[in-house]
Amino acid sequence: MSDAAQPTAAEVRAAAEAVKAALDRHLEAVEHRTGEDDPAVYDAFNILAAAAEAYDERLYDRYDEVTPFEIPGADDSLPPYAGPEEPNSLSVLIRRDYAVVEPQRLLAQAQRIADLDPDDDRSENAPVVGASVHAALGVLFGEFEPDEIASRHKEFGLEEGDSTLWVSASDDLPEPGEWLSTPFDQADPQRVVCRFDVSSVFDADELGEDLDDLDEAES
């Protein structure tokens, strides 16, 4: 960055003062909150996050220094929330990825489930898995809830990949059957109240940080 593009010392100072004012506003909102989802607290949090980010950027551009603060959810994973302040309904969107690492285990478990089917008319109603992974997955996910599969995935020959859960706010509950043909087309990131991600990449990041800390301690 050229010197002309760098913020002035006065601009860095002004950004620091904005953080102080935002801290006071946030504390005041918390002290006078009217409930767990008080919009004043939410607004004050966002203002504080924006002020802290602006100060951090100016501090780095001017002095090549950073702050020790990390604002939860202040990354680029989601855009700013633009949904209703008081949602009347919500949608929970879940994605879990699995790799089929032991097909024979999956097939055996699925066939065992199919064999336990109490229906007497085996020829018409009992699924025959055979060597079809496709059929085995249908039997498995038809028998168990997704959370149980997640907790027992190794038993079924599966390996976990990334997963995410989005809690999305809406104004009104959709009519029955309204979105069943396209259940995920209306997922709007700007209406996500919160999200929870699980990925091995986070473990790798944490491991890298731990190794860096260890290197610093030994040096």
PDB file of C-alpha atoms in Angstrom:
ATOM      1  CA  MET A   1       0.000   0.000   0.000  1.00  0.00           C
ATOM      2  CA  SER A   2       1.353   3.429  -0.881  1.00  0.00           C
ATOM      3  CA  ASP A   3       1.861   6.132   1.705  1.00  0.00           C
ATOM      4  CA  ALA A   4      -0.879   8.206   0.069  1.00  0.00           C
ATOM      5  CA  ALA A   5      -3.411   5.417   0.614  1.00  0.00           C
ATOM      6  CA  GLN A   6      -2.521   4.924   4.260  1.00  0.00           C
ATOM      7  CA  PRO A   7      -4.858   6.320   6.917  1.00  0.00           C
ATOM      8  CA  THR A   8      -3.523   9.193   8.950  1.00  0.00           C
ATOM      9  CA  ALA A   9      -2.703   8.914  12.634  1.00  0.00           C
ATOM     10  CA  ALA A  10      -5.778  11.047  13.322  1.00  0.00           C
ATOM     11  CA  GLU A  11      -7.982   8.592  11.390  1.00  0.00           C
ATOM     12  CA  VAL A  12      -6.609   5.679  13.406  1.00  0.00           C
ATOM     13  CA  ARG A  13      -7.285   7.632  16.606  1.00  0.00           C
ATOM     14  CA  ALA A  14     -10.835   8.408  15.458  1.00  0.00           C
ATOM     15  CA  ALA A  15     -11.432   4.734  14.739  1.00  0.00           C
ATOM     16  CA  ALA A  16     -10.213   3.876  18.239  1.00  0.00           C
ATOM     17  CA  GLU A  17     -12.600   6.445  19.732  1.00  0.00           C
ATOM     18  CA  ALA A  18     -15.440   4.877  17.702  1.00  0.00           C
ATOM     19  CA  VAL A  19     -14.646   1.503  19.263  1.00  0.00           C
ATOM     20  CA  LYS A  20     -14.763   3.039  22.755  1.00  0.00           C
ATOM     21  CA  ALA A  21     -18.130   4.627  22.040  1.00  0.00           C
ATOM     22  CA  ALA A  22     -19.452   1.375  20.581  1.00  0.00           C
ATOM     23  CA  LEU A  23     -18.285  -0.513  23.679  1.00  0.00           C
ATOM     24  CA  ASP A  24     -20.181   1.897  25.917  1.00  0.00           C
ATOM     25  CA  ARG A  25     -23.303   1.586  23.769  1.00  0.00           C
ATOM     26  CA  HIS A  26     -23.113  -2.200  23.751  1.00  0.00           C
ATOM     27  CA  LEU A  27     -22.691  -2.387  27.532  1.00  0.00           C
ATOM     28  CA  GLU A  28     -25.594  -0.003  28.066  1.00  0.00           C
ATOM     29  CA  ALA A  29     -27.805  -2.072  25.745  1.00  0.00           C
ATOM     30  CA  VAL A  30     -26.878  -5.258  27.601  1.00  0.00           C
ATOM     31  CA  GLU A  31     -27.539  -3.674  30.991  1.00  0.00           C
ATOM     32  CA  HIS A  32     -31.009  -2.558  29.885  1.00  0.00           C
ATOM     33  CA  ARG A  33     -31.952  -5.506  27.700  1.00  0.00           C
ATOM     34  CA  THR A  34     -35.655  -6.335  27.619  1.00  0.00           C
ATOM     35  CA  GLY A  35     -35.238  -9.999  26.713  1.00  0.00           C
ATOM     36  CA  GLU A  36     -32.915 -12.603  25.290  1.00  0.00           C
ATOM     37  CA  ASP A  37     -33.487 -11.385  21.714  1.00  0.00           C
ATOM     38  CA  ASP A  38     -33.517  -7.647  22.412  1.00  0.00           C
ATOM     39  CA  PRO A  39     -32.948  -5.920  19.031  1.00  0.00           C
ATOM     40  CA  ALA A  40     -31.095  -3.067  20.759  1.00  0.00           C
ATOM     41  CA  VAL A  41     -28.432  -5.520  21.931  1.00  0.00           C
ATOM     42  CA  TYR A  42     -28.221  -7.039  18.473  1.00  0.00           C
ATOM     43  CA  ASP A  43     -27.813  -3.612  16.847  1.00  0.00           C
ATOM     44  CA  ALA A  44     -25.189  -2.577  19.399  1.00  0.00           C
ATOM     45  CA  PHE A  45     -23.272  -5.794  18.774  1.00  0.00           C
ATOM     46  CA  ASN A  46     -23.203  -5.169  15.034  1.00  0.00           C
ATOM     47  CA  ILE A  47     -22.067  -1.571  15.523  1.00  0.00           C
ATOM     48  CA  LEU A  48     -19.306  -2.717  17.855  1.00  0.00           C
ATOM     49  CA  ALA A  49     -18.219  -5.415  15.407  1.00  0.00           C
ATOM     50  CA  ALA A  50     -18.081  -2.932  12.529  1.00  0.00           C
ATOM     51  CA  ALA A  51     -16.167  -0.367  14.611  1.00  0.00           C
ATOM     52  CA  ALA A  52     -13.660  -2.973  15.796  1.00  0.00           C
ATOM     53  CA  GLU A  53     -13.102  -4.188  12.233  1.00  0.00           C
ATOM     54  CA  ALA A  54     -12.589  -0.640  10.943  1.00  0.00           C
ATOM     55  CA  TYR A  55     -10.113   0.123  13.730  1.00  0.00           C
ATOM     56  CA  ASP A  56      -8.234  -3.111  13.115  1.00  0.00           C
ATOM     57  CA  GLU A  57      -7.900  -2.319   9.405  1.00  0.00           C
ATOM     58  CA  ARG A  58      -6.692   1.248   9.986  1.00  0.00           C
ATOM     59  CA  LEU A  59      -4.290   0.155  12.696  1.00  0.00           C
ATOM     60  CA  TYR A  60      -2.771  -2.424  10.391  1.00  0.00           C
ATOM     61  CA  ASP A  61      -2.581  -0.106   7.375  1.00  0.00           C
ATOM     62  CA  ARG A  62      -0.929   2.666   9.366  1.00  0.00           C
ATOM     63  CA  TYR A  63       1.241   0.803  11.892  1.00  0.00           C
ATOM     64  CA  ASP A  64       1.331  -2.807  10.662  1.00  0.00           C
ATOM     65  CA  GLU A  65      -0.241  -3.899  13.965  1.00  0.00           C
ATOM     66  CA  VAL A  66      -3.380  -5.883  14.771  1.00  0.00           C
ATOM     67  CA  THR A  67      -5.753  -6.158  17.722  1.00  0.00           C
ATOM     68  CA  PRO A  68      -6.199  -9.335  19.810  1.00  0.00           C
ATOM     69  CA  PHE A  69      -9.974  -9.253  19.331  1.00  0.00           C
ATOM     70  CA  GLU A  70     -11.998 -11.701  17.282  1.00  0.00           C
ATOM     71  CA  ILE A  71     -15.685 -10.927  16.718  1.00  0.00           C
ATOM     72  CA  PRO A  72     -17.793 -14.114  16.521  1.00  0.00           C
ATOM     73  CA  GLY A  73     -19.456 -14.402  13.154  1.00  0.00           C
ATOM     74  CA  ALA A  74     -17.606 -11.408  11.738  1.00  0.00           C
ATOM     75  CA  ASP A  75     -16.129 -13.419   8.853  1.00  0.00           C
ATOM     76  CA  ASP A  76     -17.456 -13.614   5.326  1.00  0.00           C
ATOM     77  CA  SER A  77     -19.413 -16.831   5.839  1.00  0.00           C
ATOM     78  CA  LEU A  78     -22.714 -14.969   6.008  1.00  0.00           C
ATOM     79  CA  PRO A  79     -23.897 -11.546   4.850  1.00  0.00           C
ATOM     80  CA  PRO A  80     -25.396  -9.105   7.384  1.00  0.00           C
ATOM     81  CA  TYR A  81     -28.706 -10.280   8.794  1.00  0.00           C
ATOM     82  CA  ALA A  82     -31.658  -8.726   6.964  1.00  0.00           C
ATOM     83  CA  GLY A  83     -34.531 -10.826   8.284  1.00  0.00           C
ATOM     84  CA  PRO A  84     -37.363  -9.858  10.638  1.00  0.00           C
ATOM     85  CA  GLU A  85     -36.373  -8.517  14.057  1.00  0.00           C
ATOM     86  CA  GLU A  86     -39.059 -10.663  15.673  1.00  0.00           C
ATOM     87  CA  PRO A  87     -39.380 -13.842  13.557  1.00  0.00           C
ATOM     88  CA  ASN A  88     -42.736 -15.578  13.663  1.00  0.00           C
ATOM     89  CA  SER A  89     -41.288 -18.848  12.371  1.00  0.00           C
ATOM     90  CA  LEU A  90     -37.978 -20.462  11.558  1.00  0.00           C
ATOM     91  CA  SER A  91     -36.474 -23.132   9.344  1.00  0.00           C
ATOM     92  CA  VAL A  92     -33.622 -25.433  10.372  1.00  0.00           C
ATOM     93  CA  LEU A  93     -31.513 -26.445   7.353  1.00  0.00           C
ATOM     94  CA  ILE A  94     -29.002 -29.254   7.836  1.00  0.00           C
ATOM     95  CA  ARG A  95     -26.363 -30.641   5.514  1.00  0.00           C
ATOM     96  CA  ARG A  96     -24.093 -33.547   6.456  1.00  0.00           C
ATOM     97  CA  ASP A  97     -21.638 -35.142   4.030  1.00  0.00           C
ATOM     98  CA  TYR A  98     -20.495 -38.759   4.275  1.00  0.00           C
ATOM     99  CA  ALA A  99     -18.073 -40.923   2.322  1.00  0.00           C
ATOM    100  CA  VAL A 100     -18.975 -44.591   1.839  1.00  0.00           C
ATOM    101  CA  VAL A 101     -15.661 -46.094   2.977  1.00  0.00           C
ATOM    102  CA  GLU A 102     -16.833 -49.635   3.789  1.00  0.00           C
ATOM    103  CA  PRO A 103     -19.518 -50.605   1.260  1.00  0.00           C
ATOM    104  CA  GLN A 104     -19.720 -54.202   2.499  1.00  0.00           C
ATOM    105  CA  ARG A 105     -20.419 -53.054   6.050  1.00  0.00           C
ATOM    106  CA  LEU A 106     -23.110 -50.716   4.745  1.00  0.00           C
ATOM    107  CA  LEU A 107     -24.689 -53.491   2.672  1.00  0.00           C
ATOM    108  CA  ALA A 108     -24.626 -55.945   5.580  1.00  0.00           C
ATOM    109  CA  GLN A 109     -26.226 -53.494   7.995  1.00  0.00           C
ATOM    110  CA  ALA A 110     -28.914 -52.517   5.508  1.00  0.00           C
ATOM    111  CA  GLN A 111     -29.751 -56.139   4.705  1.00  0.00           C
ATOM    112  CA  ARG A 112     -29.995 -56.922   8.416  1.00  0.00           C
ATOM    113  CA  ILE A 113     -32.499 -54.065   8.807  1.00  0.00           C
ATOM    114  CA  ALA A 114     -34.462 -55.310   5.800  1.00  0.00           C
ATOM    115  CA  ASP A 115     -34.534 -58.860   7.165  1.00  0.00           C
ATOM    116  CA  LEU A 116     -36.064 -57.598  10.408  1.00  0.00           C
ATOM    117  CA  ASP A 117     -39.042 -56.149   8.526  1.00  0.00           C
ATOM    118  CA  PRO A 118     -42.119 -57.704  10.214  1.00  0.00           C
ATOM    119  CA  ASP A 119     -44.148 -57.629   7.006  1.00  0.00           C
ATOM    120  CA  ASP A 120     -45.215 -61.173   6.083  1.00  0.00           C
ATOM    121  CA  ASP A 121     -45.396 -60.478   2.358  1.00  0.00           C
ATOM    122  CA  ARG A 122     -41.666 -60.522   1.738  1.00  0.00           C
ATOM    123  CA  SER A 123     -41.865 -60.750  -2.039  1.00  0.00           C
ATOM    124  CA  GLU A 124     -43.597 -57.415  -2.511  1.00  0.00           C
ATOM    125  CA  ASN A 125     -42.697 -55.244   0.458  1.00  0.00           C
ATOM    126  CA  ALA A 126     -39.352 -56.342   1.868  1.00  0.00           C
ATOM    127  CA  PRO A 127     -36.408 -54.540   0.276  1.00  0.00           C
ATOM    128  CA  VAL A 128     -33.611 -56.728  -1.070  1.00  0.00           C
ATOM    129  CA  VAL A 129     -30.313 -54.898  -0.769  1.00  0.00           C
ATOM    130  CA  GLY A 130     -28.042 -57.325  -2.588  1.00  0.00           C
ATOM    131  CA  ALA A 131     -24.986 -55.443  -3.870  1.00  0.00           C
ATOM    132  CA  SER A 132     -26.744 -52.083  -4.344  1.00  0.00           C
ATOM    133  CA  VAL A 133     -25.252 -49.281  -2.272  1.00  0.00           C
ATOM    134  CA  HIS A 134     -28.085 -47.083  -3.534  1.00  0.00           C
ATOM    135  CA  ALA A 135     -30.691 -49.462  -2.053  1.00  0.00           C
ATOM    136  CA  ALA A 136     -28.679 -49.839   1.153  1.00  0.00           C
ATOM    137  CA  LEU A 137     -28.615 -46.083   1.715  1.00  0.00           C
ATOM    138  CA  GLY A 138     -32.376 -45.935   1.153  1.00  0.00           C
ATOM    139  CA  VAL A 139     -32.917 -48.635   3.782  1.00  0.00           C
ATOM    140  CA  LEU A 140     -30.516 -47.014   6.255  1.00  0.00           C
ATOM    141  CA  PHE A 141     -31.920 -43.489   6.053  1.00  0.00           C
ATOM    142  CA  GLY A 142     -35.459 -44.832   5.980  1.00  0.00           C
ATOM    143  CA  GLU A 143     -34.914 -46.645   9.256  1.00  0.00           C
ATOM    144  CA  PHE A 144     -32.861 -44.219  11.353  1.00  0.00           C
ATOM    145  CA  GLU A 145     -33.121 -40.535  12.180  1.00  0.00           C
ATOM    146  CA  PRO A 146     -30.291 -38.395  10.732  1.00  0.00           C
ATOM    147  CA  ASP A 147     -28.938 -37.636  14.222  1.00  0.00           C
ATOM    148  CA  GLU A 148     -28.661 -41.357  14.998  1.00  0.00           C
ATOM    149  CA  ILE A 149     -26.840 -42.003  11.745  1.00  0.00           C
ATOM    150  CA  ALA A 150     -24.469 -39.154  12.596  1.00  0.00           C
ATOM    151  CA  SER A 151     -23.671 -40.710  15.985  1.00  0.00           C
ATOM    152  CA  ARG A 152     -23.337 -44.255  14.580  1.00  0.00           C
ATOM    153  CA  HIS A 153     -21.897 -43.558  11.122  1.00  0.00           C
ATOM    154  CA  LYS A 154     -18.882 -45.841  11.593  1.00  0.00           C
ATOM    155  CA  GLU A 155     -21.194 -48.799  12.225  1.00  0.00           C
ATOM    156  CA  PHE A 156     -22.686 -48.238   8.782  1.00  0.00           C
ATOM    157  CA  GLY A 157     -19.386 -47.973   6.923  1.00  0.00           C
ATOM    158  CA  LEU A 158     -19.563 -44.196   6.570  1.00  0.00           C
ATOM    159  CA  GLU A 159     -16.980 -41.498   7.204  1.00  0.00           C
ATOM    160  CA  GLU A 160     -18.006 -37.987   8.195  1.00  0.00           C
ATOM    161  CA  GLY A 161     -17.251 -35.033   5.965  1.00  0.00           C
ATOM    162  CA  ASP A 162     -18.219 -31.411   6.545  1.00  0.00           C
ATOM    163  CA  SER A 163     -21.557 -30.533   8.077  1.00  0.00           C
ATOM    164  CA  THR A 164     -23.509 -27.345   8.706  1.00  0.00           C
ATOM    165  CA  LEU A 165     -26.743 -26.306  10.376  1.00  0.00           C
ATOM    166  CA  TRP A 166     -28.514 -23.057   9.541  1.00  0.00           C
ATOM    167  CA  VAL A 167     -31.292 -21.523  11.627  1.00  0.00           C
ATOM    168  CA  SER A 168     -33.190 -19.220   9.274  1.00  0.00           C
ATOM    169  CA  ALA A 169     -35.878 -16.739  10.348  1.00  0.00           C
ATOM    170  CA  SER A 170     -39.071 -16.077   8.420  1.00  0.00           C
ATOM    171  CA  ASP A 171     -42.113 -13.844   8.745  1.00  0.00           C
ATOM    172  CA  ASP A 172     -44.720 -16.602   8.619  1.00  0.00           C
ATOM    173  CA  LEU A 173     -44.842 -20.374   8.549  1.00  0.00           C
ATOM    174  CA  PRO A 174     -45.246 -21.598   4.939  1.00  0.00           C
ATOM    175  CA  GLU A 175     -48.393 -23.386   3.917  1.00  0.00           C
ATOM    176  CA  PRO A 176     -48.265 -27.191   4.230  1.00  0.00           C
ATOM    177  CA  GLY A 177     -46.530 -28.689   1.217  1.00  0.00           C
ATOM    178  CA  GLU A 178     -45.580 -25.279  -0.191  1.00  0.00           C
ATOM    179  CA  TRP A 179     -41.842 -25.900  -0.488  1.00  0.00           C
ATOM    180  CA  LEU A 180     -41.600 -29.702  -0.536  1.00  0.00           C
ATOM    181  CA  SER A 181     -40.713 -29.872  -4.242  1.00  0.00           C
ATOM    182  CA  THR A 182     -37.806 -27.405  -3.813  1.00  0.00           C
ATOM    183  CA  PRO A 183     -36.934 -27.480  -0.102  1.00  0.00           C
ATOM    184  CA  PHE A 184     -33.647 -25.571  -0.295  1.00  0.00           C
ATOM    185  CA  ASP A 185     -34.277 -23.028  -3.037  1.00  0.00           C
ATOM    186  CA  GLN A 186     -35.528 -20.412  -0.579  1.00  0.00           C
ATOM    187  CA  ALA A 187     -32.534 -20.628   1.760  1.00  0.00           C
ATOM    188  CA  ASP A 188     -31.598 -16.958   2.150  1.00  0.00           C
ATOM    189  CA  PRO A 189     -28.217 -16.347   3.875  1.00  0.00           C
ATOM    190  CA  GLN A 190     -29.423 -12.884   4.925  1.00  0.00           C
ATOM    191  CA  ARG A 191     -32.136 -14.490   7.062  1.00  0.00           C
ATOM    192  CA  VAL A 192     -29.830 -16.877   8.912  1.00  0.00           C
ATOM    193  CA  VAL A 193     -29.963 -16.139  12.632  1.00  0.00           C
ATOM    194  CA  CYS A 194     -27.088 -18.457  13.462  1.00  0.00           C
ATOM    195  CA  ARG A 195     -25.142 -21.336  11.934  1.00  0.00           C
ATOM    196  CA  PHE A 196     -22.984 -24.144  13.228  1.00  0.00           C
ATOM    197  CA  ASP A 197     -20.251 -25.646  11.047  1.00  0.00           C
ATOM    198  CA  VAL A 198     -18.159 -28.780  11.556  1.00  0.00           C
ATOM    199  CA  SER A 199     -15.127 -29.409   9.345  1.00  0.00           C
ATOM    200  CA  SER A 200     -11.734 -31.043   9.643  1.00  0.00           C
ATOM    201  CA  VAL A 201     -10.249 -27.812   8.289  1.00  0.00           C
ATOM    202  CA  PHE A 202     -11.009 -26.174  11.658  1.00  0.00           C
ATOM    203  CA  ASP A 203      -9.086 -28.929  13.441  1.00  0.00           C
ATOM    204  CA  ALA A 204      -6.150 -28.331  11.095  1.00  0.00           C
ATOM    205  CA  ASP A 205      -6.245 -24.594  11.828  1.00  0.00           C
ATOM    206  CA  GLU A 206      -6.283 -25.246  15.574  1.00  0.00           C
ATOM    207  CA  LEU A 207      -3.411 -27.714  15.234  1.00  0.00           C
ATOM    208  CA  GLY A 208      -1.408 -25.130  13.324  1.00  0.00           C
ATOM    209  CA  GLU A 209      -2.036 -22.527  16.013  1.00  0.00           C
ATOM    210  CA  ASP A 210      -0.997 -24.994  18.734  1.00  0.00           C
ATOM    211  CA  LEU A 211       2.228 -25.783  16.857  1.00  0.00           C
ATOM    212  CA  ASP A 212       2.966 -22.075  16.428  1.00  0.00           C
ATOM    213  CA  ASP A 213       2.455 -21.523  20.159  1.00  0.00           C
ATOM    214  CA  LEU A 214       4.759 -24.447  20.907  1.00  0.00           C
ATOM    215  CA  ASP A 215       7.460 -23.097  18.598  1.00  0.00           C
ATOM    216  CA  GLU A 216       7.257 -19.677  20.260  1.00  0.00           C
ATOM    217  CA  ALA A 217       7.504 -21.223  23.721  1.00  0.00           C
ATOM    218  CA  GLU A 218      10.585 -23.243  22.751  1.00  0.00           C
ATOM    219  CA  SER A 219      12.350 -20.351  21.042  1.00  0.00           C
TER     220      SER A 219
END
